Amino acid sequence: MIDGVNKLYEEDLALQKKQLEFPTIQSTHSLVAKHVTKERWDKLCKHTTKTAGFTLAKAIACAVEFDNQHCGIYAGDWDSYKDFAEVFDPLIQEYHGISADAKHTSDMDFSKITGNVNPEAPVHSTRIRVGRSIDGFGLSPGITREQRVGVEKLFSSASKKFEGELAGTYYPLTGMEESVRQLLVDDHFLFMSGDKNLQASGMERDWPEGRGIFHNVDKTFLVWVNEEDQFRIISMQKGGDVLGVFKCVW
């Protein structure tokens, strides 16, 4: 028995050593291949983030596993952008074509929207969506099982307080009845598992636990919980009234 324990210990040490070796990045033309140099890897590969215990290896898993990635990196939590800044900063700057001192600005004031789609234009429907995350919880690639369930509980509780045109029902994927599932499929509301990039990046861990869909009575306001974002908020309606759709998101 002692020999067996020692053998397992030796195998574990060998695995840990292998995990710290500079990886072969299959997507050779990706931004990960350009910005994750051996020097940066050796400096950052042993670090784990505080919020979700995320690592650089997990962040670049898609670029390592697949040969068709353009970017190839995912942040597992807010900490990732800070802790692995030597990789994320130049990669983001090149991807978006921005300078190192660029600042992100957000303006959700719908009153500033002027004009609208010509009502005579043959627009079938309009949809606007935004992604939102809660501070202190991991992002989908790194979020822990407990955090994911915690996010779902927070939303499930909050959604019961929605009033007026936003009032509706939250449908958790876990334990979903077939009749409900089919209805959501028919309405094109249901998100599915099976995307290889989401799987490799860690976004589909513990599927389907902690995930679900909310929609209001009129089916013009949806929230996907713990898909690619913690919350993907979607506003939609028939026709081309962009201002009206944006007001609902705001």
PDB file of C-alpha atoms in Angstrom:
ATOM      1  CA  MET A   1       0.000   0.000   0.000  1.00  0.00           C
ATOM      2  CA  ILE A   2       2.879   2.354   0.808  1.00  0.00           C
ATOM      3  CA  ASP A   3       4.383   1.735  -2.620  1.00  0.00           C
ATOM      4  CA  GLY A   4       1.035   2.559  -4.202  1.00  0.00           C
ATOM      5  CA  VAL A   5       0.757   5.861  -2.326  1.00  0.00           C
ATOM      6  CA  ASN A   6       4.297   6.824  -3.272  1.00  0.00           C
ATOM      7  CA  LYS A   7       3.572   5.942  -6.896  1.00  0.00           C
ATOM      8  CA  LEU A   8       0.494   8.182  -6.947  1.00  0.00           C
ATOM      9  CA  TYR A   9       2.505  10.987  -5.348  1.00  0.00           C
ATOM     10  CA  GLU A  10       5.229  10.700  -7.986  1.00  0.00           C
ATOM     11  CA  GLU A  11       2.653  10.712 -10.774  1.00  0.00           C
ATOM     12  CA  ASP A  12       1.011  13.803  -9.296  1.00  0.00           C
ATOM     13  CA  LEU A  13       4.333  15.637  -9.134  1.00  0.00           C
ATOM     14  CA  ALA A  14       5.067  14.686 -12.747  1.00  0.00           C
ATOM     15  CA  LEU A  15       1.638  15.953 -13.823  1.00  0.00           C
ATOM     16  CA  GLN A  16       2.134  19.240 -11.978  1.00  0.00           C
ATOM     17  CA  LYS A  17       5.512  19.693 -13.658  1.00  0.00           C
ATOM     18  CA  LYS A  18       4.044  18.955 -17.092  1.00  0.00           C
ATOM     19  CA  GLN A  19       1.244  21.491 -16.533  1.00  0.00           C
ATOM     20  CA  LEU A  20       3.850  24.195 -15.982  1.00  0.00           C
ATOM     21  CA  GLU A  21       5.710  23.440 -19.202  1.00  0.00           C
ATOM     22  CA  PHE A  22       5.326  25.996 -21.991  1.00  0.00           C
ATOM     23  CA  PRO A  23       2.364  24.671 -24.023  1.00  0.00           C
ATOM     24  CA  THR A  24       2.197  23.931 -27.713  1.00  0.00           C
ATOM     25  CA  ILE A  25      -0.223  26.520 -29.053  1.00  0.00           C
ATOM     26  CA  GLN A  26      -2.109  24.875 -31.921  1.00  0.00           C
ATOM     27  CA  SER A  27      -3.540  28.179 -33.176  1.00  0.00           C
ATOM     28  CA  THR A  28      -0.182  29.386 -34.434  1.00  0.00           C
ATOM     29  CA  HIS A  29      -1.574  32.545 -36.029  1.00  0.00           C
ATOM     30  CA  SER A  30      -3.670  33.572 -33.027  1.00  0.00           C
ATOM     31  CA  LEU A  31      -3.106  36.560 -30.767  1.00  0.00           C
ATOM     32  CA  VAL A  32      -2.346  34.105 -27.976  1.00  0.00           C
ATOM     33  CA  ALA A  33       0.544  32.655 -30.004  1.00  0.00           C
ATOM     34  CA  LYS A  34       1.897  36.166 -30.484  1.00  0.00           C
ATOM     35  CA  HIS A  35       1.520  37.490 -26.947  1.00  0.00           C
ATOM     36  CA  VAL A  36       1.963  34.418 -24.741  1.00  0.00           C
ATOM     37  CA  THR A  37       5.725  34.179 -25.054  1.00  0.00           C
ATOM     38  CA  LYS A  38       7.798  31.676 -23.099  1.00  0.00           C
ATOM     39  CA  GLU A  39       9.140  34.503 -20.986  1.00  0.00           C
ATOM     40  CA  ARG A  40       5.642  35.641 -20.020  1.00  0.00           C
ATOM     41  CA  TRP A  41       4.493  32.059 -19.519  1.00  0.00           C
ATOM     42  CA  ASP A  42       7.344  31.241 -17.153  1.00  0.00           C
ATOM     43  CA  LYS A  43       6.561  34.373 -15.154  1.00  0.00           C
ATOM     44  CA  LEU A  44       2.792  33.841 -14.879  1.00  0.00           C
ATOM     45  CA  CYS A  45       2.070  30.113 -15.214  1.00  0.00           C
ATOM     46  CA  LYS A  46       2.151  29.335 -11.471  1.00  0.00           C
ATOM     47  CA  HIS A  47      -0.208  32.133 -10.485  1.00  0.00           C
ATOM     48  CA  THR A  48      -3.854  31.548  -9.575  1.00  0.00           C
ATOM     49  CA  THR A  49      -6.389  34.346  -9.220  1.00  0.00           C
ATOM     50  CA  LYS A  50      -8.083  35.113  -5.928  1.00  0.00           C
ATOM     51  CA  THR A  51     -11.717  35.195  -7.058  1.00  0.00           C
ATOM     52  CA  ALA A  52     -11.949  31.955  -9.038  1.00  0.00           C
ATOM     53  CA  GLY A  53      -8.539  30.268  -8.802  1.00  0.00           C
ATOM     54  CA  PHE A  54      -8.019  30.860 -12.523  1.00  0.00           C
ATOM     55  CA  THR A  55      -4.711  30.280 -14.308  1.00  0.00           C
ATOM     56  CA  LEU A  56      -3.086  31.388 -17.534  1.00  0.00           C
ATOM     57  CA  ALA A  57      -3.272  27.801 -18.791  1.00  0.00           C
ATOM     58  CA  LYS A  58      -7.044  27.842 -18.405  1.00  0.00           C
ATOM     59  CA  ALA A  59      -7.254  31.246 -20.075  1.00  0.00           C
ATOM     60  CA  ILE A  60      -5.538  30.069 -23.262  1.00  0.00           C
ATOM     61  CA  ALA A  61      -7.010  26.545 -23.382  1.00  0.00           C
ATOM     62  CA  CYS A  62      -8.850  27.111 -26.677  1.00  0.00           C
ATOM     63  CA  ALA A  63      -5.737  28.319 -28.497  1.00  0.00           C
ATOM     64  CA  VAL A  64      -3.825  25.310 -27.171  1.00  0.00           C
ATOM     65  CA  GLU A  65      -6.491  22.751 -28.088  1.00  0.00           C
ATOM     66  CA  PHE A  66      -7.707  24.113 -31.441  1.00  0.00           C
ATOM     67  CA  ASP A  67      -5.896  25.406 -34.538  1.00  0.00           C
ATOM     68  CA  ASN A  68      -8.577  27.854 -35.730  1.00  0.00           C
ATOM     69  CA  GLN A  69      -8.618  30.564 -33.058  1.00  0.00           C
ATOM     70  CA  HIS A  70      -8.063  34.222 -33.926  1.00  0.00           C
ATOM     71  CA  CYS A  71      -7.933  35.521 -30.375  1.00  0.00           C
ATOM     72  CA  GLY A  72      -7.945  32.352 -28.250  1.00  0.00           C
ATOM     73  CA  ILE A  73      -8.105  33.710 -24.716  1.00  0.00           C
ATOM     74  CA  TYR A  74     -10.796  34.048 -22.025  1.00  0.00           C
ATOM     75  CA  ALA A  75     -10.718  35.781 -18.658  1.00  0.00           C
ATOM     76  CA  GLY A  76     -11.921  33.645 -15.768  1.00  0.00           C
ATOM     77  CA  ASP A  77     -12.659  36.554 -13.446  1.00  0.00           C
ATOM     78  CA  TRP A  78     -11.995  40.269 -13.070  1.00  0.00           C
ATOM     79  CA  ASP A  79      -8.632  39.460 -11.493  1.00  0.00           C
ATOM     80  CA  SER A  80      -7.436  37.836 -14.721  1.00  0.00           C
ATOM     81  CA  TYR A  81      -7.166  41.184 -16.480  1.00  0.00           C
ATOM     82  CA  LYS A  82      -4.983  42.532 -13.673  1.00  0.00           C
ATOM     83  CA  ASP A  83      -2.966  39.451 -12.693  1.00  0.00           C
ATOM     84  CA  PHE A  84      -2.199  38.455 -16.289  1.00  0.00           C
ATOM     85  CA  ALA A  85      -2.020  42.032 -17.596  1.00  0.00           C
ATOM     86  CA  GLU A  86       1.272  41.373 -19.408  1.00  0.00           C
ATOM     87  CA  VAL A  87      -0.702  39.094 -21.731  1.00  0.00           C
ATOM     88  CA  PHE A  88      -4.198  40.590 -21.703  1.00  0.00           C
ATOM     89  CA  ASP A  89      -3.258  44.265 -22.146  1.00  0.00           C
ATOM     90  CA  PRO A  90      -1.290  44.040 -25.405  1.00  0.00           C
ATOM     91  CA  LEU A  91      -3.619  41.363 -26.765  1.00  0.00           C
ATOM     92  CA  ILE A  92      -6.743  43.466 -26.135  1.00  0.00           C
ATOM     93  CA  GLN A  93      -5.069  46.560 -27.541  1.00  0.00           C
ATOM     94  CA  GLU A  94      -4.188  44.767 -30.770  1.00  0.00           C
ATOM     95  CA  TYR A  95      -7.582  43.074 -31.077  1.00  0.00           C
ATOM     96  CA  HIS A  96      -9.500  46.341 -30.690  1.00  0.00           C
ATOM     97  CA  GLY A  97      -6.921  48.596 -32.312  1.00  0.00           C
ATOM     98  CA  ILE A  98      -6.623  50.863 -29.258  1.00  0.00           C
ATOM     99  CA  SER A  99      -3.739  52.513 -27.455  1.00  0.00           C
ATOM    100  CA  ALA A 100      -2.427  51.551 -24.031  1.00  0.00           C
ATOM    101  CA  ASP A 101      -3.984  54.652 -22.441  1.00  0.00           C
ATOM    102  CA  ALA A 102      -7.454  54.173 -24.010  1.00  0.00           C
ATOM    103  CA  LYS A 103     -10.416  54.458 -21.637  1.00  0.00           C
ATOM    104  CA  HIS A 104     -13.720  52.631 -21.979  1.00  0.00           C
ATOM    105  CA  THR A 105     -16.825  54.780 -21.743  1.00  0.00           C
ATOM    106  CA  SER A 106     -20.415  53.631 -21.413  1.00  0.00           C
ATOM    107  CA  ASP A 107     -23.520  55.727 -22.019  1.00  0.00           C
ATOM    108  CA  MET A 108     -26.917  54.055 -21.634  1.00  0.00           C
ATOM    109  CA  ASP A 109     -28.971  57.261 -21.861  1.00  0.00           C
ATOM    110  CA  PHE A 110     -31.625  56.345 -24.416  1.00  0.00           C
ATOM    111  CA  SER A 111     -32.767  59.970 -24.658  1.00  0.00           C
ATOM    112  CA  LYS A 112     -29.656  60.656 -26.721  1.00  0.00           C
ATOM    113  CA  ILE A 113     -30.832  58.345 -29.479  1.00  0.00           C
ATOM    114  CA  THR A 114     -32.050  60.452 -32.391  1.00  0.00           C
ATOM    115  CA  GLY A 115     -34.003  59.158 -35.319  1.00  0.00           C
ATOM    116  CA  ASN A 116     -35.207  55.614 -35.881  1.00  0.00           C
ATOM    117  CA  VAL A 117     -35.555  52.984 -38.564  1.00  0.00           C
ATOM    118  CA  ASN A 118     -37.928  54.079 -41.309  1.00  0.00           C
ATOM    119  CA  PRO A 119     -41.273  52.456 -40.418  1.00  0.00           C
ATOM    120  CA  GLU A 120     -41.728  51.617 -44.101  1.00  0.00           C
ATOM    121  CA  ALA A 121     -38.538  49.541 -44.123  1.00  0.00           C
ATOM    122  CA  PRO A 122     -39.150  45.757 -44.215  1.00  0.00           C
ATOM    123  CA  VAL A 123     -37.686  45.113 -40.733  1.00  0.00           C
ATOM    124  CA  HIS A 124     -39.110  41.951 -39.187  1.00  0.00           C
ATOM    125  CA  SER A 125     -37.828  42.502 -35.629  1.00  0.00           C
ATOM    126  CA  THR A 126     -35.238  44.349 -33.567  1.00  0.00           C
ATOM    127  CA  ARG A 127     -33.101  42.874 -30.812  1.00  0.00           C
ATOM    128  CA  ILE A 128     -30.588  44.512 -28.479  1.00  0.00           C
ATOM    129  CA  ARG A 129     -28.605  42.558 -25.915  1.00  0.00           C
ATOM    130  CA  VAL A 130     -26.039  43.336 -23.253  1.00  0.00           C
ATOM    131  CA  GLY A 131     -23.882  41.183 -20.990  1.00  0.00           C
ATOM    132  CA  ARG A 132     -23.539  41.944 -17.293  1.00  0.00           C
ATOM    133  CA  SER A 133     -21.602  40.397 -14.406  1.00  0.00           C
ATOM    134  CA  ILE A 134     -21.677  40.747 -10.621  1.00  0.00           C
ATOM    135  CA  ASP A 135     -18.519  41.901  -8.874  1.00  0.00           C
ATOM    136  CA  GLY A 136     -16.985  39.241  -6.652  1.00  0.00           C
ATOM    137  CA  PHE A 137     -18.067  36.264  -8.784  1.00  0.00           C
ATOM    138  CA  GLY A 138     -15.994  34.541 -11.426  1.00  0.00           C
ATOM    139  CA  LEU A 139     -16.752  34.955 -15.128  1.00  0.00           C
ATOM    140  CA  SER A 140     -18.099  31.903 -16.959  1.00  0.00           C
ATOM    141  CA  PRO A 141     -14.730  30.323 -17.904  1.00  0.00           C
ATOM    142  CA  GLY A 142     -13.554  30.381 -14.288  1.00  0.00           C
ATOM    143  CA  ILE A 143     -16.639  30.690 -12.096  1.00  0.00           C
ATOM    144  CA  THR A 144     -16.771  28.045  -9.378  1.00  0.00           C
ATOM    145  CA  ARG A 145     -19.753  25.757  -8.975  1.00  0.00           C
ATOM    146  CA  GLU A 146     -20.758  27.511  -5.758  1.00  0.00           C
ATOM    147  CA  GLN A 147     -20.459  30.950  -7.359  1.00  0.00           C
ATOM    148  CA  ARG A 148     -22.526  29.920 -10.361  1.00  0.00           C
ATOM    149  CA  VAL A 149     -25.321  28.616  -8.148  1.00  0.00           C
ATOM    150  CA  GLY A 150     -25.045  31.810  -6.096  1.00  0.00           C
ATOM    151  CA  VAL A 151     -25.509  33.982  -9.189  1.00  0.00           C
ATOM    152  CA  GLU A 152     -28.583  31.978 -10.173  1.00  0.00           C
ATOM    153  CA  LYS A 153     -30.095  32.306  -6.693  1.00  0.00           C
ATOM    154  CA  LEU A 154     -29.553  36.063  -6.697  1.00  0.00           C
ATOM    155  CA  PHE A 155     -31.266  36.463 -10.056  1.00  0.00           C
ATOM    156  CA  SER A 156     -34.090  34.058  -9.278  1.00  0.00           C
ATOM    157  CA  SER A 157     -34.876  36.038  -6.153  1.00  0.00           C
ATOM    158  CA  ALA A 158     -34.548  39.435  -7.850  1.00  0.00           C
ATOM    159  CA  SER A 159     -36.687  38.453 -10.861  1.00  0.00           C
ATOM    160  CA  LYS A 160     -39.657  37.767  -8.577  1.00  0.00           C
ATOM    161  CA  LYS A 161     -39.717  41.497  -7.833  1.00  0.00           C
ATOM    162  CA  PHE A 162     -39.908  42.582 -11.479  1.00  0.00           C
ATOM    163  CA  GLU A 163     -43.048  44.594 -12.113  1.00  0.00           C
ATOM    164  CA  GLY A 164     -45.084  45.891 -15.028  1.00  0.00           C
ATOM    165  CA  GLU A 165     -43.930  44.910 -18.494  1.00  0.00           C
ATOM    166  CA  LEU A 166     -40.826  43.208 -17.050  1.00  0.00           C
ATOM    167  CA  ALA A 167     -42.767  40.781 -14.825  1.00  0.00           C
ATOM    168  CA  GLY A 168     -42.346  37.159 -15.847  1.00  0.00           C
ATOM    169  CA  THR A 169     -41.009  33.726 -14.925  1.00  0.00           C
ATOM    170  CA  TYR A 170     -37.546  32.248 -14.392  1.00  0.00           C
ATOM    171  CA  TYR A 171     -37.018  28.723 -15.748  1.00  0.00           C
ATOM    172  CA  PRO A 172     -33.980  26.869 -14.345  1.00  0.00           C
ATOM    173  CA  LEU A 173     -32.436  24.359 -16.740  1.00  0.00           C
ATOM    174  CA  THR A 174     -31.931  21.855 -13.920  1.00  0.00           C
ATOM    175  CA  GLY A 175     -35.049  19.744 -13.585  1.00  0.00           C
ATOM    176  CA  MET A 176     -36.822  21.480 -16.458  1.00  0.00           C
ATOM    177  CA  GLU A 177     -39.961  19.672 -17.564  1.00  0.00           C
ATOM    178  CA  GLU A 178     -40.054  18.511 -21.188  1.00  0.00           C
ATOM    179  CA  SER A 179     -43.148  20.598 -21.951  1.00  0.00           C
ATOM    180  CA  VAL A 180     -41.368  23.752 -20.759  1.00  0.00           C
ATOM    181  CA  ARG A 181     -38.188  22.849 -22.640  1.00  0.00           C
ATOM    182  CA  GLN A 182     -40.101  22.316 -25.881  1.00  0.00           C
ATOM    183  CA  LEU A 183     -41.938  25.613 -25.500  1.00  0.00           C
ATOM    184  CA  LEU A 184     -38.645  27.481 -25.031  1.00  0.00           C
ATOM    185  CA  VAL A 185     -37.205  25.673 -28.064  1.00  0.00           C
ATOM    186  CA  ASP A 186     -40.234  26.621 -30.156  1.00  0.00           C
ATOM    187  CA  ASP A 187     -39.823  30.265 -29.089  1.00  0.00           C
ATOM    188  CA  HIS A 188     -36.081  30.088 -29.943  1.00  0.00           C
ATOM    189  CA  PHE A 189     -35.243  31.105 -26.372  1.00  0.00           C
ATOM    190  CA  LEU A 190     -33.361  28.032 -25.154  1.00  0.00           C
ATOM    191  CA  PHE A 191     -29.576  27.992 -25.212  1.00  0.00           C
ATOM    192  CA  MET A 192     -27.910  24.617 -25.584  1.00  0.00           C
ATOM    193  CA  SER A 193     -24.702  22.828 -24.624  1.00  0.00           C
ATOM    194  CA  GLY A 194     -22.215  21.291 -27.031  1.00  0.00           C
ATOM    195  CA  ASP A 195     -20.148  24.215 -28.345  1.00  0.00           C
ATOM    196  CA  LYS A 196     -16.543  22.982 -28.428  1.00  0.00           C
ATOM    197  CA  ASN A 197     -15.088  26.407 -27.655  1.00  0.00           C
ATOM    198  CA  LEU A 198     -17.324  26.848 -24.614  1.00  0.00           C
ATOM    199  CA  GLN A 199     -16.402  23.363 -23.439  1.00  0.00           C
ATOM    200  CA  ALA A 200     -12.655  23.849 -23.862  1.00  0.00           C
ATOM    201  CA  SER A 201     -12.743  27.247 -22.154  1.00  0.00           C
ATOM    202  CA  GLY A 202     -14.558  25.817 -19.147  1.00  0.00           C
ATOM    203  CA  MET A 203     -17.907  27.547 -19.656  1.00  0.00           C
ATOM    204  CA  GLU A 204     -19.945  24.341 -19.745  1.00  0.00           C
ATOM    205  CA  ARG A 205     -18.660  22.808 -16.513  1.00  0.00           C
ATOM    206  CA  ASP A 206     -21.383  21.297 -14.277  1.00  0.00           C
ATOM    207  CA  TRP A 207     -23.951  21.631 -17.065  1.00  0.00           C
ATOM    208  CA  PRO A 208     -26.839  22.438 -16.665  1.00  0.00           C
ATOM    209  CA  GLU A 209     -26.633  23.344 -12.972  1.00  0.00           C
ATOM    210  CA  GLY A 210     -26.934  27.025 -12.094  1.00  0.00           C
ATOM    211  CA  ARG A 211     -28.267  28.037 -15.500  1.00  0.00           C
ATOM    212  CA  GLY A 212     -31.639  29.188 -16.695  1.00  0.00           C
ATOM    213  CA  ILE A 213     -33.820  31.527 -18.725  1.00  0.00           C
ATOM    214  CA  PHE A 214     -36.162  34.318 -17.727  1.00  0.00           C
ATOM    215  CA  HIS A 215     -38.727  35.960 -19.960  1.00  0.00           C
ATOM    216  CA  ASN A 216     -41.545  38.395 -19.343  1.00  0.00           C
ATOM    217  CA  VAL A 217     -45.200  37.689 -20.120  1.00  0.00           C
ATOM    218  CA  ASP A 218     -45.030  39.333 -23.555  1.00  0.00           C
ATOM    219  CA  LYS A 219     -41.771  37.538 -24.406  1.00  0.00           C
ATOM    220  CA  THR A 220     -40.063  40.803 -25.299  1.00  0.00           C
ATOM    221  CA  PHE A 221     -37.553  40.765 -22.420  1.00  0.00           C
ATOM    222  CA  LEU A 222     -35.240  37.813 -21.747  1.00  0.00           C
ATOM    223  CA  VAL A 223     -32.318  37.061 -19.466  1.00  0.00           C
ATOM    224  CA  TRP A 224     -29.997  34.106 -19.979  1.00  0.00           C
ATOM    225  CA  VAL A 225     -28.351  33.202 -16.684  1.00  0.00           C
ATOM    226  CA  ASN A 226     -24.828  31.719 -16.674  1.00  0.00           C
ATOM    227  CA  GLU A 227     -24.487  30.986 -20.367  1.00  0.00           C
ATOM    228  CA  GLU A 228     -21.418  32.799 -21.808  1.00  0.00           C
ATOM    229  CA  ASP A 229     -22.074  35.763 -19.510  1.00  0.00           C
ATOM    230  CA  GLN A 230     -23.395  35.683 -15.979  1.00  0.00           C
ATOM    231  CA  PHE A 231     -26.343  37.616 -17.400  1.00  0.00           C
ATOM    232  CA  ARG A 232     -27.202  38.121 -21.052  1.00  0.00           C
ATOM    233  CA  ILE A 233     -30.044  40.632 -21.091  1.00  0.00           C
ATOM    234  CA  ILE A 234     -32.097  40.709 -24.290  1.00  0.00           C
ATOM    235  CA  SER A 235     -34.788  43.144 -25.388  1.00  0.00           C
ATOM    236  CA  MET A 236     -36.708  42.510 -28.594  1.00  0.00           C
ATOM    237  CA  GLN A 237     -39.918  43.308 -30.392  1.00  0.00           C
ATOM    238  CA  LYS A 238     -41.458  43.198 -33.839  1.00  0.00           C
ATOM    239  CA  GLY A 239     -40.609  45.980 -36.262  1.00  0.00           C
ATOM    240  CA  GLY A 240     -37.760  48.476 -36.280  1.00  0.00           C
ATOM    241  CA  ASP A 241     -38.359  50.608 -33.183  1.00  0.00           C
ATOM    242  CA  VAL A 242     -34.740  50.727 -31.974  1.00  0.00           C
ATOM    243  CA  LEU A 243     -35.494  53.375 -29.364  1.00  0.00           C
ATOM    244  CA  GLY A 244     -38.316  51.352 -27.851  1.00  0.00           C
ATOM    245  CA  VAL A 245     -36.178  48.212 -27.672  1.00  0.00           C
ATOM    246  CA  PHE A 246     -33.267  50.103 -26.100  1.00  0.00           C
ATOM    247  CA  LYS A 247     -35.493  51.646 -23.426  1.00  0.00           C
ATOM    248  CA  CYS A 248     -36.364  48.181 -22.150  1.00  0.00           C
ATOM    249  CA  VAL A 249     -32.696  47.222 -21.746  1.00  0.00           C
ATOM    250  CA  TRP A 250     -31.917  50.488 -20.007  1.00  0.00           C
TER     251      TRP A 250
END
